[in-house]
Amino acid sequence: MVQSLKAKRGGPPSGAPIAGRAWLMLALATAGFAVNFWAWALLSPLGPRFKDSIDLSSFEQSLLVAVPVVVGSLGRIPVGALTDRYGGRVMFPIVSAATIVPVLYLGLAGHSSLAALLVGGFFLGIGGTAFAVGVPLVNAWFPPERRGLAIGLFGAGMGGTAISALTTVKLVDAHSMSTPFLITATVLAGYALAAALLLRDAPGRTVPTEPLTRRLATTARLGITWQASALYAVAFGGYVAFSVYLPTYLKTGYGLSQTDAANRMAGFVLLAVAMRPVGGWLSDRLGPARVLAGTMAVVVAGALVQSFTPDLAPVGTIAFLAMAAALGAGSGATFALVALLTPADQVGSVTGVVGAAGGLGGFLPPLVMGSLYGEYGTYAAGLALLAVVAAAALAYTLTGVRTAAEDGGREQSGGRPRGPRPADTAA
């Protein structure tokens, strides 16, 4: 039974050495994720500038940066299912090439009005679907006991948002509004070509034969789909929300300049990115439920502290950095849980749904924060709400999710509880 379960989950057998080609595919997938996320996040650093130049309200500014998030999130559901069927070798070049069109539109013509920006932002969401392509591709190249680390490393590609934060405003100031968009489009084109030439799917990849609608229905019946979705909506959703709204929050709440706010947001993003593979690595050794419980507890504490709007130095900075580390590690742990419990031929479909939940988790908070600030002149209520949601996720992790993860770990290890193993520690 255990052997059949391992076969169903696919990938190289447990204990097998990892081929150099697997690491190359991981590197290519991570680069593609980063480039597409760079494009996906181009509007966020420019939100305050558009607010001033075309006279946007707080809600309209929040809507502008949130539209690519929700479209990219929902788009992961069909893109993940298509990746199960056609593989990352086909889907990565397609997604990357398709993202070039809205990037060029926004840079050359679509930044003069709210309507034009919303149209461009809608299609810019295509770049956000790259996540649902990379996870099943990477998952198939690595054995079960290394997937937490591998998918965590792939997830570090979300650092593409940091590239956008660090470069977009500076390029606009130094050159023109079109400059960052033209550069990003060029990089996307180069990656699409490289992926078409070099990217490969894992040998023996499990290819589903059922129709798309039936596979999605099967995905909806899996417990892991909804367990991971709930947790990812908090972990990655919190990361996305801060990465798109933090410049506005810091400028409005603390009076920072646009450049200073964007740089601080980049620091938040970089720490979260660095902690994502750490969360996956810890999950391989301690189990994803333990890691998730620890990260949610940190988010609760950080959000509660920040709800009182303390001085930015040092208390506010510590609170934000603690939340960044926890949200990054929690995102990595969530997909270690997906790798542990999902059948191999449904990883893309499950990833699509879970990724959508994470993106949607990042869509609502900016709108809520903008509305609350516009109404009350404070962000305290929004941060307190984050603490409540994280506390609910913590309680869920310690109950249903922990039980499911322990059962999955015992099945995968032949009846032994999942946890630290001497061989893993030595490695």
Tab-separated table of N, CA and C in Angstrom, residues 125-264:
chain	number	residue	atom	x	y	z
A	125	GLY	N	-2.367	40.397	-14.922
A	125	GLY	CA	-2.565	39.266	-14.026
A	125	GLY	C	-2.077	37.942	-14.587
A	126	ILE	N	-1.927	37.854	-15.914
A	126	ILE	CA	-1.426	36.614	-16.523
A	126	ILE	C	-0.090	36.220	-15.906
A	127	GLY	N	0.756	37.206	-15.625
A	127	GLY	CA	2.061	36.903	-15.049
A	127	GLY	C	1.966	36.197	-13.719
A	128	GLY	N	0.911	36.467	-12.960
A	128	GLY	CA	0.747	35.830	-11.662
A	128	GLY	C	0.404	34.364	-11.723
A	129	THR	N	0.013	33.871	-12.904
A	129	THR	CA	-0.334	32.448	-13.028
A	129	THR	C	0.897	31.552	-13.142
A	130	ALA	N	2.085	32.153	-13.314
A	130	ALA	CA	3.309	31.357	-13.491
A	130	ALA	C	3.569	30.432	-12.309
A	131	PHE	N	3.091	30.819	-11.148
A	131	PHE	CA	3.291	29.985	-9.964
A	131	PHE	C	2.691	28.597	-10.151
A	132	ALA	N	1.507	28.530	-10.754
A	132	ALA	CA	0.826	27.249	-10.937
A	132	ALA	C	1.481	26.397	-12.015
A	133	VAL	N	2.386	26.989	-12.785
A	133	VAL	CA	3.165	26.215	-13.760
A	133	VAL	C	4.387	25.601	-13.087
A	134	GLY	N	5.052	26.370	-12.248
A	134	GLY	CA	6.326	25.929	-11.689
A	134	GLY	C	6.221	24.857	-10.626
A	135	VAL	N	5.199	24.923	-9.774
A	135	VAL	CA	5.117	23.954	-8.675
A	135	VAL	C	4.999	22.518	-9.177
A	136	PRO	N	4.058	22.190	-10.082
A	136	PRO	CA	4.012	20.794	-10.562
A	136	PRO	C	5.262	20.385	-11.324
A	137	LEU	N	5.889	21.322	-12.053
A	137	LEU	CA	7.116	20.987	-12.777
A	137	LEU	C	8.219	20.597	-11.804
A	138	VAL	N	8.427	21.426	-10.766
A	138	VAL	CA	9.474	21.151	-9.781
A	138	VAL	C	9.136	19.910	-8.965
A	139	ASN	N	7.891	19.770	-8.573
A	139	ASN	CA	7.459	18.642	-7.752
A	139	ASN	C	7.818	17.306	-8.396
A	140	ALA	N	7.655	17.219	-9.727
A	140	ALA	CA	7.894	15.957	-10.424
A	140	ALA	C	9.374	15.602	-10.524
A	141	TRP	N	10.257	16.592	-10.359
A	141	TRP	CA	11.697	16.334	-10.494
A	141	TRP	C	12.348	15.857	-9.196
A	142	PHE	N	11.660	15.984	-8.046
A	142	PHE	CA	12.299	15.713	-6.758
A	142	PHE	C	11.562	14.626	-5.984
A	143	PRO	N	12.298	13.832	-5.168
A	143	PRO	CA	11.663	12.808	-4.339
A	143	PRO	C	10.873	13.446	-3.208
A	144	PRO	N	9.919	12.718	-2.631
A	144	PRO	CA	9.019	13.305	-1.629
A	144	PRO	C	9.725	13.982	-0.466
A	145	GLU	N	10.797	13.391	0.034
A	145	GLU	CA	11.432	13.960	1.232
A	145	GLU	C	12.270	15.204	0.939
A	146	ARG	N	12.376	15.609	-0.310
A	146	ARG	CA	13.103	16.824	-0.666
A	146	ARG	C	12.205	17.873	-1.320
A	147	ARG	N	10.937	17.592	-1.427
A	147	ARG	CA	10.054	18.520	-2.145
A	147	ARG	C	9.797	19.801	-1.363
A	148	GLY	N	9.787	19.724	-0.038
A	148	GLY	CA	9.593	20.944	0.738
A	148	GLY	C	10.668	21.965	0.430
A	149	LEU	N	11.929	21.527	0.445
A	149	LEU	CA	13.040	22.415	0.125
A	149	LEU	C	12.977	22.879	-1.323
A	150	ALA	N	12.732	21.939	-2.256
A	150	ALA	CA	12.745	22.283	-3.679
A	150	ALA	C	11.657	23.296	-4.013
A	151	ILE	N	10.447	23.045	-3.534
A	151	ILE	CA	9.351	23.966	-3.838
A	151	ILE	C	9.540	25.276	-3.086
A	152	GLY	N	10.163	25.210	-1.898
A	152	GLY	CA	10.482	26.443	-1.187
A	152	GLY	C	11.478	27.294	-1.954
A	153	LEU	N	12.496	26.646	-2.530
A	153	LEU	CA	13.463	27.383	-3.344
A	153	LEU	C	12.791	27.982	-4.571
A	154	PHE	N	11.922	27.207	-5.211
A	154	PHE	CA	11.174	27.749	-6.338
A	154	PHE	C	10.340	28.954	-5.892
A	155	GLY	N	9.712	28.829	-4.736
A	155	GLY	CA	8.872	29.913	-4.232
A	155	GLY	C	9.632	31.196	-3.983
A	156	ALA	N	10.958	31.096	-3.824
A	156	ALA	CA	11.754	32.311	-3.650
A	156	ALA	C	11.685	33.212	-4.876
A	157	GLY	N	11.191	32.662	-5.992
A	157	GLY	CA	10.997	33.486	-7.178
A	157	GLY	C	9.993	34.607	-6.975
A	158	MET	N	9.220	34.526	-5.891
A	158	MET	CA	8.304	35.624	-5.598
A	158	MET	C	9.077	36.910	-5.305
A	159	GLY	N	10.399	36.773	-5.155
A	159	GLY	CA	11.248	37.948	-5.005
A	159	GLY	C	11.260	38.844	-6.232
A	160	GLY	N	10.649	38.382	-7.327
A	160	GLY	CA	10.489	39.261	-8.484
A	160	GLY	C	9.770	40.546	-8.126
A	161	THR	N	8.895	40.489	-7.111
A	161	THR	CA	8.223	41.703	-6.669
A	161	THR	C	9.222	42.694	-6.062
A	162	ALA	N	10.307	42.170	-5.460
A	162	ALA	CA	11.333	43.058	-4.910
A	162	ALA	C	12.087	43.780	-6.030
A	163	ILE	N	12.313	43.075	-7.139
A	163	ILE	CA	12.960	43.728	-8.285
A	163	ILE	C	12.123	44.917	-8.731
A	164	SER	N	10.817	44.690	-8.808
A	164	SER	CA	9.922	45.769	-9.202
A	164	SER	C	9.973	46.922	-8.207
A	165	ALA	N	9.940	46.589	-6.914
A	165	ALA	CA	9.942	47.629	-5.883
A	165	ALA	C	11.217	48.456	-5.916
A	166	LEU	N	12.355	47.794	-6.166
A	166	LEU	CA	13.641	48.487	-6.109
A	166	LEU	C	13.953	49.296	-7.360
A	167	THR	N	13.368	48.918	-8.490
A	167	THR	CA	13.793	49.525	-9.750
A	167	THR	C	12.751	50.398	-10.433
A	168	THR	N	11.467	50.116	-10.239
A	168	THR	CA	10.442	50.775	-11.060
A	168	THR	C	10.432	52.283	-10.888
A	169	VAL	N	10.315	52.754	-9.655
A	169	VAL	CA	10.248	54.196	-9.409
A	169	VAL	C	11.544	54.876	-9.849
A	170	LYS	N	12.684	54.253	-9.551
A	170	LYS	CA	13.965	54.853	-9.929
A	170	LYS	C	14.109	54.979	-11.441
A	171	LEU	N	13.656	53.967	-12.176
A	171	LEU	CA	13.742	54.021	-13.633
A	171	LEU	C	12.813	55.093	-14.205
A	172	VAL	N	11.637	55.230	-13.621
A	172	VAL	CA	10.715	56.275	-14.082
A	172	VAL	C	11.305	57.657	-13.818
A	173	ASP	N	11.882	57.853	-12.625
A	173	ASP	CA	12.476	59.145	-12.287
A	173	ASP	C	13.673	59.482	-13.180
A	174	ALA	N	14.467	58.457	-13.473
A	174	ALA	CA	15.690	58.702	-14.239
A	174	ALA	C	15.438	58.810	-15.739
A	175	HIS	N	14.396	58.163	-16.227
A	175	HIS	CA	14.166	58.118	-17.678
A	175	HIS	C	12.733	58.540	-18.015
A	176	SER	N	11.823	57.563	-18.080
A	176	SER	CA	10.442	57.878	-18.432
A	176	SER	C	9.524	56.803	-17.873
A	177	MET	N	8.210	57.054	-17.948
A	177	MET	CA	7.242	56.078	-17.454
A	177	MET	C	7.342	54.753	-18.199
A	178	SER	N	7.710	54.779	-19.458
A	178	SER	CA	7.744	53.549	-20.249
A	178	SER	C	8.966	52.680	-19.965
A	179	THR	N	10.030	53.258	-19.390
A	179	THR	CA	11.302	52.536	-19.264
A	179	THR	C	11.198	51.214	-18.504
A	180	PRO	N	10.650	51.163	-17.275
A	180	PRO	CA	10.609	49.879	-16.574
A	180	PRO	C	9.762	48.835	-17.293
A	181	PHE	N	8.733	49.278	-17.996
A	181	PHE	CA	7.879	48.342	-18.717
A	181	PHE	C	8.604	47.762	-19.934
A	182	LEU	N	9.348	48.598	-20.640
A	182	LEU	CA	10.095	48.110	-21.801
A	182	LEU	C	11.197	47.133	-21.379
A	183	ILE	N	11.875	47.434	-20.277
A	183	ILE	CA	12.925	46.529	-19.789
A	183	ILE	C	12.318	45.188	-19.381
A	184	THR	N	11.218	45.232	-18.653
A	184	THR	CA	10.577	43.995	-18.212
A	184	THR	C	10.110	43.167	-19.400
A	185	ALA	N	9.530	43.818	-20.407
A	185	ALA	CA	9.074	43.091	-21.596
A	185	ALA	C	10.235	42.400	-22.301
A	186	THR	N	11.367	43.063	-22.346
A	186	THR	CA	12.547	42.463	-22.982
A	186	THR	C	13.025	41.232	-22.218
A	187	VAL	N	13.052	41.328	-20.896
A	187	VAL	CA	13.468	40.191	-20.081
A	187	VAL	C	12.481	39.035	-20.218
A	188	LEU	N	11.198	39.332	-20.260
A	188	LEU	CA	10.186	38.292	-20.454
A	188	LEU	C	10.389	37.574	-21.788
A	189	ALA	N	10.661	38.331	-22.828
A	189	ALA	CA	10.883	37.720	-24.146
A	189	ALA	C	12.103	36.804	-24.121
A	190	GLY	N	13.180	37.268	-23.475
A	190	GLY	CA	14.373	36.433	-23.377
A	190	GLY	C	14.107	35.154	-22.602
A	191	TYR	N	13.343	35.263	-21.504
A	191	TYR	CA	13.058	34.060	-20.738
A	191	TYR	C	12.150	33.105	-21.511
A	192	ALA	N	11.149	33.622	-22.189
A	192	ALA	CA	10.249	32.755	-22.955
A	192	ALA	C	11.031	31.932	-23.975
A	193	LEU	N	11.987	32.574	-24.633
A	193	LEU	CA	12.819	31.863	-25.611
A	193	LEU	C	13.695	30.821	-24.927
A	194	ALA	N	14.346	31.202	-23.806
A	194	ALA	CA	15.204	30.260	-23.092
A	194	ALA	C	14.412	29.072	-22.566
A	195	ALA	N	13.207	29.320	-22.046
A	195	ALA	CA	12.386	28.225	-21.527
A	195	ALA	C	11.981	27.274	-22.638
A	196	ALA	N	11.634	27.823	-23.795
A	196	ALA	CA	11.241	26.966	-24.920
A	196	ALA	C	12.393	26.067	-25.364
A	197	LEU	N	13.617	26.565	-25.242
A	197	LEU	CA	14.781	25.798	-25.701
A	197	LEU	C	15.323	24.833	-24.641
A	198	LEU	N	15.253	25.207	-23.353
A	198	LEU	CA	15.981	24.473	-22.316
A	198	LEU	C	15.100	23.720	-21.324
A	199	LEU	N	13.904	24.191	-21.084
A	199	LEU	CA	13.077	23.602	-20.027
A	199	LEU	C	12.569	22.224	-20.445
A	200	ARG	N	12.571	21.299	-19.498
A	200	ARG	CA	12.082	19.932	-19.749
A	200	ARG	C	11.224	19.466	-18.579
A	201	ASP	N	10.234	18.648	-18.876
A	201	ASP	CA	9.443	18.008	-17.830
A	201	ASP	C	10.167	16.761	-17.347
A	202	ALA	N	9.883	16.332	-16.121
A	202	ALA	CA	10.550	15.177	-15.527
A	202	ALA	C	10.220	13.905	-16.299
A	203	PRO	N	11.196	13.012	-16.467
A	203	PRO	CA	10.918	11.724	-17.103
A	203	PRO	C	9.855	10.954	-16.318
A	204	GLY	N	8.952	10.328	-17.042
A	204	GLY	CA	7.918	9.559	-16.369
A	204	GLY	C	6.844	10.399	-15.717
A	205	ARG	N	6.753	11.668	-16.107
A	205	ARG	CA	5.726	12.539	-15.530
A	205	ARG	C	4.345	11.942	-15.721
A	206	THR	N	3.550	11.959	-14.654
A	206	THR	CA	2.197	11.418	-14.715
A	206	THR	C	1.298	12.402	-15.456
A	207	VAL	N	0.716	11.977	-16.564
A	207	VAL	CA	-0.141	12.842	-17.379
A	207	VAL	C	-1.592	12.406	-17.223
A	208	PRO	N	-2.460	13.275	-16.736
A	208	PRO	CA	-3.870	12.897	-16.581
A	208	PRO	C	-4.548	12.746	-17.939
A	209	THR	N	-5.535	11.889	-17.993
A	209	THR	CA	-6.262	11.658	-19.248
A	209	THR	C	-7.706	12.137	-19.168
A	210	GLU	N	-8.183	12.445	-17.969
A	210	GLU	CA	-9.561	12.884	-17.824
A	210	GLU	C	-9.735	14.311	-18.343
A	211	PRO	N	-10.954	14.692	-18.722
A	211	PRO	CA	-11.213	16.072	-19.162
A	211	PRO	C	-10.938	17.068	-18.037
A	212	LEU	N	-10.692	18.302	-18.435
A	212	LEU	CA	-10.343	19.357	-17.481
A	212	LEU	C	-11.402	19.528	-16.396
A	213	THR	N	-12.661	19.574	-16.789
A	213	THR	CA	-13.721	19.810	-15.805
A	213	THR	C	-13.796	18.682	-14.785
A	214	ARG	N	-13.596	17.450	-15.240
A	214	ARG	CA	-13.648	16.318	-14.304
A	214	ARG	C	-12.461	16.342	-13.351
A	215	ARG	N	-11.295	16.741	-13.857
A	215	ARG	CA	-10.129	16.822	-12.980
A	215	ARG	C	-10.294	17.907	-11.925
A	216	LEU	N	-10.872	19.035	-12.333
A	216	LEU	CA	-11.107	20.097	-11.367
A	216	LEU	C	-12.134	19.682	-10.317
A	217	ALA	N	-13.130	18.899	-10.738
A	217	ALA	CA	-14.116	18.398	-9.778
A	217	ALA	C	-13.461	17.446	-8.784
A	218	THR	N	-12.552	16.598	-9.266
A	218	THR	CA	-11.824	15.697	-8.380
A	218	THR	C	-10.949	16.479	-7.397
A	219	THR	N	-10.308	17.519	-7.902
A	219	THR	CA	-9.487	18.370	-7.048
A	219	THR	C	-10.312	18.992	-5.924
A	220	ALA	N	-11.525	19.403	-6.258
A	220	ALA	CA	-12.391	20.037	-5.262
A	220	ALA	C	-12.793	19.071	-4.149
A	221	ARG	N	-12.698	17.757	-4.411
A	221	ARG	CA	-13.086	16.770	-3.394
A	221	ARG	C	-11.923	16.365	-2.500
A	222	LEU	N	-10.710	16.813	-2.816
A	222	LEU	CA	-9.549	16.468	-1.992
A	222	LEU	C	-9.489	17.366	-0.757
A	223	GLY	N	-9.288	16.779	0.398
A	223	GLY	CA	-9.186	17.563	1.620
A	223	GLY	C	-8.016	18.522	1.608
A	224	ILE	N	-6.881	18.097	1.030
A	224	ILE	CA	-5.691	18.942	1.022
A	224	ILE	C	-5.935	20.240	0.257
A	225	THR	N	-6.807	20.200	-0.744
A	225	THR	CA	-7.084	21.399	-1.525
A	225	THR	C	-7.573	22.528	-0.634
A	226	TRP	N	-8.492	22.214	0.248
A	226	TRP	CA	-9.114	23.264	1.066
A	226	TRP	C	-8.312	23.553	2.333
A	227	GLN	N	-7.622	22.538	2.846
A	227	GLN	CA	-6.742	22.798	3.990
A	227	GLN	C	-5.630	23.761	3.596
A	228	ALA	N	-4.952	23.447	2.497
A	228	ALA	CA	-3.846	24.296	2.052
A	228	ALA	C	-4.345	25.657	1.578
A	229	SER	N	-5.528	25.694	0.972
A	229	SER	CA	-6.074	26.973	0.504
A	229	SER	C	-6.306	27.930	1.664
A	230	ALA	N	-6.874	27.415	2.746
A	230	ALA	CA	-7.144	28.269	3.905
A	230	ALA	C	-5.849	28.838	4.476
A	231	LEU	N	-4.819	27.992	4.585
A	231	LEU	CA	-3.557	28.444	5.158
A	231	LEU	C	-2.797	29.378	4.221
A	232	TYR	N	-2.853	29.084	2.934
A	232	TYR	CA	-2.128	29.915	1.974
A	232	TYR	C	-2.790	31.277	1.805
A	233	ALA	N	-4.100	31.324	1.987
A	233	ALA	CA	-4.797	32.605	1.925
A	233	ALA	C	-4.280	33.554	2.995
A	234	VAL	N	-3.874	33.003	4.135
A	234	VAL	CA	-3.326	33.824	5.216
A	234	VAL	C	-1.838	34.083	4.995
A	235	ALA	N	-1.068	33.019	4.704
A	235	ALA	CA	0.392	33.157	4.610
A	235	ALA	C	0.798	33.946	3.364
A	236	PHE	N	0.497	33.425	2.201
A	236	PHE	CA	0.890	34.139	0.984
A	236	PHE	C	0.001	35.351	0.753
A	237	GLY	N	-1.281	35.233	1.130
A	237	GLY	CA	-2.159	36.392	0.990
A	237	GLY	C	-1.658	37.570	1.794
A	238	GLY	N	-1.174	37.300	3.009
A	238	GLY	CA	-0.613	38.373	3.818
A	238	GLY	C	0.617	38.971	3.183
A	239	TYR	N	1.461	38.123	2.616
A	239	TYR	CA	2.659	38.609	1.919
A	239	TYR	C	2.281	39.496	0.735
A	240	VAL	N	1.350	39.027	-0.089
A	240	VAL	CA	0.939	39.803	-1.258
A	240	VAL	C	0.336	41.134	-0.833
A	241	ALA	N	-0.521	41.085	0.184
A	241	ALA	CA	-1.172	42.312	0.640
A	241	ALA	C	-0.145	43.349	1.083
A	242	PHE	N	0.841	42.920	1.860
A	242	PHE	CA	1.859	43.864	2.303
A	242	PHE	C	2.740	44.319	1.148
A	243	SER	N	3.056	43.409	0.236
A	243	SER	CA	3.958	43.784	-0.851
A	243	SER	C	3.323	44.795	-1.796
A	244	VAL	N	1.988	44.764	-1.949
A	244	VAL	CA	1.348	45.730	-2.837
A	244	VAL	C	0.891	46.983	-2.096
A	245	TYR	N	0.645	46.876	-0.780
A	245	TYR	CA	0.059	48.016	-0.079
A	245	TYR	C	1.016	48.701	0.891
A	246	LEU	N	2.139	48.057	1.206
A	246	LEU	CA	3.048	48.632	2.189
A	246	LEU	C	3.575	50.017	1.801
A	247	PRO	N	3.916	50.276	0.513
A	247	PRO	CA	4.356	51.633	0.183
A	247	PRO	C	3.303	52.693	0.523
A	248	THR	N	2.034	52.389	0.217
A	248	THR	CA	0.962	53.322	0.539
A	248	THR	C	0.809	53.474	2.049
A	249	TYR	N	0.852	52.358	2.765
A	249	TYR	CA	0.712	52.376	4.230
A	249	TYR	C	1.811	53.233	4.867
A	250	LEU	N	3.046	53.022	4.436
A	250	LEU	CA	4.170	53.742	5.048
A	250	LEU	C	4.156	55.227	4.679
A	251	LYS	N	3.746	55.531	3.468
A	251	LYS	CA	3.687	56.933	3.055
A	251	LYS	C	2.567	57.662	3.787
A	252	THR	N	1.402	56.999	3.888
A	252	THR	CA	0.245	57.645	4.506
A	252	THR	C	0.331	57.623	6.029
A	253	GLY	N	0.692	56.469	6.597
A	253	GLY	CA	0.676	56.322	8.045
A	253	GLY	C	1.886	56.896	8.754
A	254	TYR	N	3.052	56.934	8.057
A	254	TYR	CA	4.282	57.390	8.701
A	254	TYR	C	4.939	58.575	7.998
A	255	GLY	N	4.360	59.021	6.891
A	255	GLY	CA	4.887	60.198	6.211
A	255	GLY	C	6.191	59.983	5.475
A	256	LEU	N	6.501	58.732	5.108
A	256	LEU	CA	7.742	58.471	4.377
A	256	LEU	C	7.625	58.918	2.929
A	257	SER	N	8.745	59.179	2.304
A	257	SER	CA	8.742	59.502	0.876
A	257	SER	C	8.416	58.238	0.076
A	258	GLN	N	8.032	58.429	-1.176
A	258	GLN	CA	7.690	57.285	-2.021
A	258	GLN	C	8.884	56.347	-2.183
A	259	THR	N	10.069	56.911	-2.388
A	259	THR	CA	11.260	56.080	-2.576
A	259	THR	C	11.614	55.316	-1.306
A	260	ASP	N	11.566	55.987	-0.158
A	260	ASP	CA	11.877	55.332	1.111
A	260	ASP	C	10.870	54.224	1.402
A	261	ALA	N	9.592	54.503	1.146
A	261	ALA	CA	8.561	53.492	1.379
A	261	ALA	C	8.768	52.279	0.476
A	262	ALA	N	9.116	52.521	-0.799
A	262	ALA	CA	9.347	51.416	-1.728
A	262	ALA	C	10.560	50.591	-1.309
A	263	ASN	N	11.619	51.249	-0.816
A	263	ASN	CA	12.806	50.520	-0.366
A	263	ASN	C	12.499	49.650	0.849
A	264	ARG	N	11.689	50.173	1.771
A	264	ARG	CA	11.330	49.386	2.951
A	264	ARG	C	10.439	48.203	2.563
